[in-house]
Coordinates of C-alpha atoms in Angstrom, one line a residue:
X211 CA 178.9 76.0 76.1
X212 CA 177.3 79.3 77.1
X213 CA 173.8 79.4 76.5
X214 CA 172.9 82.1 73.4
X215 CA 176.2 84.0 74.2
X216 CA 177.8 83.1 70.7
X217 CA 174.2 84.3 68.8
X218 CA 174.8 87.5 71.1
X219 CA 177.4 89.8 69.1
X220 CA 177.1 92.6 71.7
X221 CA 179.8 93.6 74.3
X222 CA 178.6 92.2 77.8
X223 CA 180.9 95.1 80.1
X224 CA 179.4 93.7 83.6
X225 CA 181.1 89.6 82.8
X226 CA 184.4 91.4 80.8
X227 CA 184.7 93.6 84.1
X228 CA 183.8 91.2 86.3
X229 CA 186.5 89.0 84.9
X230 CA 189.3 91.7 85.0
X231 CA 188.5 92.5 88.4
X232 CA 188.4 89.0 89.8
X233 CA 191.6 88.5 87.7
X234 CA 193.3 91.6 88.9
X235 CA 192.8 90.4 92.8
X236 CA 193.5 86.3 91.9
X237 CA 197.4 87.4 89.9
X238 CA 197.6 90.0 93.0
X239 CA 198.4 86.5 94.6
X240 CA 200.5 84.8 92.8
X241 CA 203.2 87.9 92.4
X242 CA 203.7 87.2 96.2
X243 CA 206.2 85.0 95.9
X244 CA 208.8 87.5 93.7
X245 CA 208.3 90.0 96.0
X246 CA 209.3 87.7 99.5
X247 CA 212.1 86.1 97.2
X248 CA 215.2 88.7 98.4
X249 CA 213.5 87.8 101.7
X250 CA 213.3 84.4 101.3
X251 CA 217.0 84.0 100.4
X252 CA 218.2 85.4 103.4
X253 CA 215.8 83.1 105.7
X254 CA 216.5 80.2 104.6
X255 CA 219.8 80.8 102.4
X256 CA 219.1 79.8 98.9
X257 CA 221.2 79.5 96.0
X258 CA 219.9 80.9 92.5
X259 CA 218.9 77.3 91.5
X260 CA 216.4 77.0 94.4
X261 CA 215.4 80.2 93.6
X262 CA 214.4 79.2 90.2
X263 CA 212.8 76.1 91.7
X264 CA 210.4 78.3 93.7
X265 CA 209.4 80.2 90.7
X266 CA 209.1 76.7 88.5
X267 CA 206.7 75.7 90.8
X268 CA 204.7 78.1 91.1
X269 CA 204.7 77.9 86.9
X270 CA 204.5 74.2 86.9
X271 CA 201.0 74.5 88.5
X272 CA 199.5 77.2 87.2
X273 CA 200.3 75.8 83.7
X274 CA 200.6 72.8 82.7
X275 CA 196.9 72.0 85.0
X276 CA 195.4 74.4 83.2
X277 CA 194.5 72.9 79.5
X278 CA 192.8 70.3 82.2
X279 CA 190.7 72.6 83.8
X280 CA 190.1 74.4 80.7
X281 CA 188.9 71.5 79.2
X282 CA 186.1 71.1 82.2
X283 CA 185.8 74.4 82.5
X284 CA 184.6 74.0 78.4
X285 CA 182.3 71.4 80.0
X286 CA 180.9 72.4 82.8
X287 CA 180.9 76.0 82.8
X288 CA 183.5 78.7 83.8
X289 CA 181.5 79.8 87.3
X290 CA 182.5 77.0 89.0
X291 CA 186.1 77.8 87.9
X292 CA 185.7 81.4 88.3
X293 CA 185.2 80.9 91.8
X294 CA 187.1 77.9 93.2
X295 CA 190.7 79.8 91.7
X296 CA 190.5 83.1 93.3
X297 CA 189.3 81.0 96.6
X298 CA 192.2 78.2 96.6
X299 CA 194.7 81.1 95.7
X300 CA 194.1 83.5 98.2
X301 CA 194.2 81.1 101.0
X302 CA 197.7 79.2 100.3
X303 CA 199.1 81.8 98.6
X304 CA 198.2 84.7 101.9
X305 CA 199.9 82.0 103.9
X306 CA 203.8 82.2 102.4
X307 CA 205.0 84.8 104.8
X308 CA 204.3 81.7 107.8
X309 CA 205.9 79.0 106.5
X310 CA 208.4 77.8 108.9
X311 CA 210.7 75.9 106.2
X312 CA 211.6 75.6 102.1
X313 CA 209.9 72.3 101.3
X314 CA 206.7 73.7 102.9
X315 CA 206.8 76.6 100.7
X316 CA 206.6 74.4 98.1
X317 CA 203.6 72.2 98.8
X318 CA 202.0 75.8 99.7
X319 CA 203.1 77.2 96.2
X320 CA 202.0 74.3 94.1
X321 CA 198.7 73.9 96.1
X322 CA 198.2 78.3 95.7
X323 CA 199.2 77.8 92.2
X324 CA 196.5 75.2 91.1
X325 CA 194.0 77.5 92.4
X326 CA 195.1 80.3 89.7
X327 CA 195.7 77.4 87.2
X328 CA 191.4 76.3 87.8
X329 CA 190.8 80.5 87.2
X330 CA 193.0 81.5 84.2
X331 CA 191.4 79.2 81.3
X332 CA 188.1 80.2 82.6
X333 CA 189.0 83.6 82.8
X334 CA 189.7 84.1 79.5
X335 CA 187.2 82.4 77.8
X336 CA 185.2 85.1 79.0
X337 CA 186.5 87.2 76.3
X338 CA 185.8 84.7 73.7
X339 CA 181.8 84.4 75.1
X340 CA 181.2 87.9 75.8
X341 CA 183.7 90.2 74.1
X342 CA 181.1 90.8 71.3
X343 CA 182.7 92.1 68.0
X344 CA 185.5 93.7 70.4
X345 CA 187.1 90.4 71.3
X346 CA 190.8 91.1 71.7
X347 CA 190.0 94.3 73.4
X348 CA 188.1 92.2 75.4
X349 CA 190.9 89.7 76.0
X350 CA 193.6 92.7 76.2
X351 CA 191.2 94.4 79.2
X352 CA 191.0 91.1 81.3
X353 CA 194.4 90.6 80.4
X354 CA 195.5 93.9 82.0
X355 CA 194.0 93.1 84.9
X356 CA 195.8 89.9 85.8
X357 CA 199.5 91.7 84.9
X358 CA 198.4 94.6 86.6
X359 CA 197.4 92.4 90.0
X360 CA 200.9 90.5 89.2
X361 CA 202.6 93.8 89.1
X362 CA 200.6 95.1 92.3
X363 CA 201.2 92.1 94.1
X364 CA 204.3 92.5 94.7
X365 CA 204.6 96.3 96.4
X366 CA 201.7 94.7 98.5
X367 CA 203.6 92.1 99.9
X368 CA 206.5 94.1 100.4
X369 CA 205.0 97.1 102.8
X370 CA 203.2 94.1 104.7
X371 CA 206.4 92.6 105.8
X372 CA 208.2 95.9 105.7
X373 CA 205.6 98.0 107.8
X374 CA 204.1 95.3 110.2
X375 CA 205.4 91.8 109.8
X376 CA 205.7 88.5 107.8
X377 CA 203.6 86.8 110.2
X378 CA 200.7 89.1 108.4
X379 CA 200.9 88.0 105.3
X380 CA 197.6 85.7 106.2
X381 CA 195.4 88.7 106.3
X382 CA 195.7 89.5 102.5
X383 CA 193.6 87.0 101.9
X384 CA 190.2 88.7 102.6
X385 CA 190.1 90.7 99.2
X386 CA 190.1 87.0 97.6
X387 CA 187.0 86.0 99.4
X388 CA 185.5 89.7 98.9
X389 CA 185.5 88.7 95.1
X390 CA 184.8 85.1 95.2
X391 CA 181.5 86.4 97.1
X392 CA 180.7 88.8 94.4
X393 CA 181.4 86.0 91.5
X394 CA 178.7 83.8 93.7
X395 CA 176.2 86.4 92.7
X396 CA 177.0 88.2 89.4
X397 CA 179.3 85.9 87.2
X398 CA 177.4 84.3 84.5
X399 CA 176.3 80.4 85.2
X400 CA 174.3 79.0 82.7
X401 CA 175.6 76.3 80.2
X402 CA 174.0 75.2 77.1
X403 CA 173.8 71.5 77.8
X404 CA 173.1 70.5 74.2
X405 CA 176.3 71.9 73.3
X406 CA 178.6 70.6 76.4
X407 CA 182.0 69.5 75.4
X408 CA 181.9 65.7 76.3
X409 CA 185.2 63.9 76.4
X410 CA 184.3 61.8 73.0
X411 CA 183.1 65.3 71.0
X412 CA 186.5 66.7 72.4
X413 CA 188.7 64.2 70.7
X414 CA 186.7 64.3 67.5
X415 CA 186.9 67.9 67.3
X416 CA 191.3 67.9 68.1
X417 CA 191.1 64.9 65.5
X418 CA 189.4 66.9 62.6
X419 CA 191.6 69.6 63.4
X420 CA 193.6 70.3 59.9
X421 CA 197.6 69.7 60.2
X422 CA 198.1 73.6 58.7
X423 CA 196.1 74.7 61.6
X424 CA 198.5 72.4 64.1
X425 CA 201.3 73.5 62.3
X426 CA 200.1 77.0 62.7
X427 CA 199.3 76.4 66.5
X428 CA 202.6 74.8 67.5
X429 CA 204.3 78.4 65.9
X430 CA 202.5 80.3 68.1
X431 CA 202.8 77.8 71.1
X432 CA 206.8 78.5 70.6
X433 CA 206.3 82.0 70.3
X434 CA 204.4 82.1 73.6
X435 CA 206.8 79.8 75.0
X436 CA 209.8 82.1 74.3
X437 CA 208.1 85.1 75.7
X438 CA 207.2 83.2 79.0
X439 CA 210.9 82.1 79.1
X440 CA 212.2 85.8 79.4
X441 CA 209.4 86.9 81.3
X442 CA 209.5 84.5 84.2
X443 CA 213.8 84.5 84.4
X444 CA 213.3 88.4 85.2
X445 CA 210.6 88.6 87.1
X446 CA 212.7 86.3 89.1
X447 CA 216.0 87.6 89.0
X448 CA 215.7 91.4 88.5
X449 CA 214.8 92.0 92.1
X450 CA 217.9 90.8 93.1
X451 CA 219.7 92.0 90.7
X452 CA 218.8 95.5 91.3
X453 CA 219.0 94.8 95.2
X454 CA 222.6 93.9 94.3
X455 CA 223.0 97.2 92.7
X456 CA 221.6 98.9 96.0
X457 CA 218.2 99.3 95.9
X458 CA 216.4 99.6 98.4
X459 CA 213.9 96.3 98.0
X460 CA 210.6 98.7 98.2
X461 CA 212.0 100.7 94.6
X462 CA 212.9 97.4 93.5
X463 CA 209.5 96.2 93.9
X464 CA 208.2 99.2 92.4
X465 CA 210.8 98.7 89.4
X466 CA 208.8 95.2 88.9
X467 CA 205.4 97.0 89.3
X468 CA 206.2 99.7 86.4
X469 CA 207.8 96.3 84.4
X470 CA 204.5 94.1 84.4
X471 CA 201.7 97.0 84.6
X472 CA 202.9 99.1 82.0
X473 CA 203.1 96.0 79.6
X474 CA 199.4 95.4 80.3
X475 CA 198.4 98.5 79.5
X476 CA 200.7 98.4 75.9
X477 CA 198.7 94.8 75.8
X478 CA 195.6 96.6 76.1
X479 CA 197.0 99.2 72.8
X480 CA 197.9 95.7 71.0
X481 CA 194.9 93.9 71.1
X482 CA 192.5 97.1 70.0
X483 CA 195.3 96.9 66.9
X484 CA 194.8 93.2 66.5
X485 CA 190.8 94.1 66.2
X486 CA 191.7 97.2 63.8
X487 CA 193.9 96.0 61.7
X488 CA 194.3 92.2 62.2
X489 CA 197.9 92.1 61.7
X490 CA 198.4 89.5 64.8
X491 CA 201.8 88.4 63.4
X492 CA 203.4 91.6 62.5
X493 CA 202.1 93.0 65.9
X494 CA 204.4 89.9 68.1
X495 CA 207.3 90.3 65.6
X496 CA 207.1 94.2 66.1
X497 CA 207.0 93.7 70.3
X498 CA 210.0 91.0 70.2
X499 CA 212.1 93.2 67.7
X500 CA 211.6 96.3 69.7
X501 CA 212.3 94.2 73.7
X502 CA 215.3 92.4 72.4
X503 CA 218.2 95.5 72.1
X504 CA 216.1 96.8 75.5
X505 CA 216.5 93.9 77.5
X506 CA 219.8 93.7 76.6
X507 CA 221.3 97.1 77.2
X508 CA 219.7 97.1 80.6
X509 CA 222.9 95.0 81.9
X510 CA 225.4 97.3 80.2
X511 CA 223.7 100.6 81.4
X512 CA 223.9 102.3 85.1
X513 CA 220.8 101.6 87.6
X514 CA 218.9 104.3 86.6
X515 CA 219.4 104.1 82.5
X516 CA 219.0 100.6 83.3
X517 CA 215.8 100.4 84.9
X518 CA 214.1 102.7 82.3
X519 CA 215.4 100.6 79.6
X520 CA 214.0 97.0 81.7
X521 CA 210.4 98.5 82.2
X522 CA 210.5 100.3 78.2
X523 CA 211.7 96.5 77.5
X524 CA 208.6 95.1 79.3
X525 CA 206.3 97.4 77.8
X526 CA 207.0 95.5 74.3
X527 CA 207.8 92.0 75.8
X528 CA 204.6 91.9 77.7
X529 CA 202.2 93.6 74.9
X530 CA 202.1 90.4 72.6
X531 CA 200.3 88.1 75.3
X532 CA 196.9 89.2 74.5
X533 CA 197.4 88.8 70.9
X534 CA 198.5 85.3 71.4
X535 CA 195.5 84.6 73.3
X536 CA 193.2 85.4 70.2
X537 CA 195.1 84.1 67.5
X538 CA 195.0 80.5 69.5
X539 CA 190.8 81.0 70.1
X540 CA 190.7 81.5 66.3
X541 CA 192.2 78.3 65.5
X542 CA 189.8 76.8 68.1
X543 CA 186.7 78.5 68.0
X544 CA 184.8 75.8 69.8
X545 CA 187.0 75.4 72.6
X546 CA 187.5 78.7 74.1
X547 CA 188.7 78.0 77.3
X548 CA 191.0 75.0 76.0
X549 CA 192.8 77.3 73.4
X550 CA 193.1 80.5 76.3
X551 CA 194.2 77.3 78.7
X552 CA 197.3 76.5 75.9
X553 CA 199.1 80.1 75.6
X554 CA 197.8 80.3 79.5
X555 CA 198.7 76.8 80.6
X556 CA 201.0 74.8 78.2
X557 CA 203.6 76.6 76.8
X558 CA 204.2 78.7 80.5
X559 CA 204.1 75.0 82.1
X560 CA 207.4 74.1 79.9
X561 CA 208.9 77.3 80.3
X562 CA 208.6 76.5 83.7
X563 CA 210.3 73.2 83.3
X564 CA 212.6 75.1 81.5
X565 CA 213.2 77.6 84.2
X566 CA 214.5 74.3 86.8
X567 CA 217.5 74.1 84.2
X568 CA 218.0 77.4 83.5
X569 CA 217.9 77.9 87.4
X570 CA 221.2 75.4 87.7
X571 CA 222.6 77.8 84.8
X572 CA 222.5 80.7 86.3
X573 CA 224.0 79.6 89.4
X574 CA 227.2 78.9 86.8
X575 CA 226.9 81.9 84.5
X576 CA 225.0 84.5 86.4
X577 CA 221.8 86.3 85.6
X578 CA 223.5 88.9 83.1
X579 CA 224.5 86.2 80.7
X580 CA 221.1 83.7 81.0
X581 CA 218.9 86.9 79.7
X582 CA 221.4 87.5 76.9
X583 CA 221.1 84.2 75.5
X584 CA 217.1 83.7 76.2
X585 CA 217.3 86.9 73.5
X586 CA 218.7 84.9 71.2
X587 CA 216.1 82.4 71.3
X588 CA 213.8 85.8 70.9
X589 CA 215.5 86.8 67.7
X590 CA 215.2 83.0 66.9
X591 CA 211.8 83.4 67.6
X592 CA 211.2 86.2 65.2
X593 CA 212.7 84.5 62.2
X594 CA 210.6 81.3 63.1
X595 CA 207.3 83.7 62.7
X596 CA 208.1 84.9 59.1
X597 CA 207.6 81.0 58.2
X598 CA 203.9 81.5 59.7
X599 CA 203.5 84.2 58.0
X600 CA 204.6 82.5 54.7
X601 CA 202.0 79.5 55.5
X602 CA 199.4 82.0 56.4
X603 CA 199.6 83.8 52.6
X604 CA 199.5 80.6 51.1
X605 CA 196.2 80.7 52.3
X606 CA 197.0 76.9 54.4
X607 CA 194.4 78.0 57.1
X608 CA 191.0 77.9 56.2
X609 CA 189.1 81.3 57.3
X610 CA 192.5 83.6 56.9
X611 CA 190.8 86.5 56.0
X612 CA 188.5 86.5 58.7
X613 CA 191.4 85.1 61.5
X614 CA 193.7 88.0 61.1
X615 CA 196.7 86.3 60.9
X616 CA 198.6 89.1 59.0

């Protein structure tokens, strides 16, 4: 993969910044689409369901492409990857406030979208190569930098079509080619070519990977899937719904930028735990058990009780990603960007799926009563990770003490 990086234990802070950087401008992108969503609706008049469609494509792409890319980006090298996403990204996704009708919007979502779907495996691999013996602080930085460009993202594209115009929106692409420029240069771009991951050494390594560990992976695959379901259903909905409540849409947008920065930052306070303590499992139950009774007061409290509760909510939802991240690269420690490219790629891509349904519920039930029952898969959720813990202390993963499991 990357030539002498795994024999080098040492922190490498130029490709770790590099990453969150490029990451923070490429997610910048892809939050567009919340923010012109209240917009949107008015344009061209859409019901919740094709609201949710929007936001399912824009998932669809971005996730279940990635274990594909993440599997050449294993191969090949992430540089290519590293570059190409931010590039294809900024250009489609810069160009939503011109599209003249809905079904364009989606071609130009699903195109943007593959672009960040090419970058996020590749992306965090980089924690896995050059995160030294600081890892999931590694993973937790980059990872901060992609929730806070999401969270960023969308007060950008609101004063653009607030304080000039929609037909503007094109010109936000130039920070995306600023940092595909500076990737050309600095990010790292040799591979080892005696240990490339060819197609045939791929398979045999997924083959000779031990049930417990699938069994193990598919917990934390449902895990991830279950936070991606509640996360995507309110960054979709909550604008609205506190534009319903009468907020103005640029405190709104900054409701959403508190919501997904903030829980970057707490992912940042997770992952140095995960490398202090290495109690991944206890950490996730801890953030799920804490966001469920927020998330579910904020529809029984007034707007401004309400939106501390949604963002206080966030800060717990949000803070488990990273330490998903890492506990999948330490089931597969050969494949970095493949593992990243699961929790990144995979289980999003069927919450996405998901979302096209849920979409057709909300339309029936409303927004209030769709997040109450996504938290009962949550406390679902939490239950299903004691049984992980219970495999995990009958030592059925090889290397537990060193994986930090619990």
């Amino acid at each position: 993969m990357i030539a002498e990086t795994n024999k080098n234990k040492s922190f490498n802070r130029l490709q770790v910044t590099l990453s969150a950087v490029s990451h923070f401008i490429t997610d910048i992108y892809q939050a567009f689409i919340v923010g012109l969503i209240p917009l949107l609706t008015i344009k061209f008049g859409l019901s919740l369901f094709q609201i949710a469609l929007l936001t399912a494509t824009s998932v669809i792409a971005n996730s279940f492409f990635s274990p594909v890319f993440g599997f050449f980006s294993d191969r090949h090298g992430i540089k290519y990857f590293l570059i190409i996403g931010p590039l294809v990204t900024s250009v489609f996704l810069s160009l939503l406030g011109i599209i003249p009708n809905y079904y364009l919007l989606i071609i130009c979502l699903f195109i943007g979208n593959l672009g960040i779907a090419a970058y996020h495996p590749a992306s965090a691999a980089v924690a896995g190569y050059f995160g030294g013996s600081r890892k999931a602080v590694s993973s937790s930085i980059i990872n901060f930098g992609g929730n806070f460009g999401n969270a960023l993202g969308v007060l950008i594209i609101i004063l653009i079509v607030e304080n000039i115009d929609m037909k503007f929106t094109p010109a936000a692409m130039i920070p995306g080619i600023i940092i595909v420029i500076v990737l050309l240069k600095y990010a790292f771009s040799s591979v080892n070519k005696s240990s490339r991951l060819s197609i045939h050494r791929f398979t045999s390594k997924l083959k000779s990977v031990s049930r417990k560990k699938i069994y193990l992976l598919g917990l934390i695959l449902f895990c991830i899937y279950t936070l991606y379901i509640l996360w995507i259903t309110l960054f979709t909905y909550m604008p609205l719904y506190y534009t319903g409540m009468g907020l103005p849409l640029i405190s709104a947008g900054a409701v959403m930028f508190l919501f997904n920065m903030l829980g970057g930052a707490a992912g940042m306070i997770s992952g140095w735990l995960f490398d202090r303590f290495k109690k991944g499992i206890y950490i996730i139950q801890a953030g799920f058990i804490s966001a469920i009774p927020l998330l579910y007061f904020t529809f029984r409290a007034p707007a401004t009780i309400s939106i501390f509760l949604f963002i206080l909510g966030g800060i717990f939802l949000i803070s488990v990603q990273p330490v998903c991240i890492r506990l999948t690269q330490d089931l597969l420690p050969g494949s970095m960007s493949f593992a990243s490219s699961l929790i990144l790629g995979f289980a999003p891509g069927l919450a996405g799926i998901t979302m096209i349904f849920l979409g057709k519920a909300a339309d029936r039930i409303g927004i209030n009563m769709l997040v109450h029952l996504e938290l009962i898969l949550a406390a679902f959720t939490v239950l299903v990770l004691f049984i992980f813990a219970i495999v995990s202390k009958m030592n059925l993963l090889q290397g537990r003490s060193k994986s930090g499991y619990l």
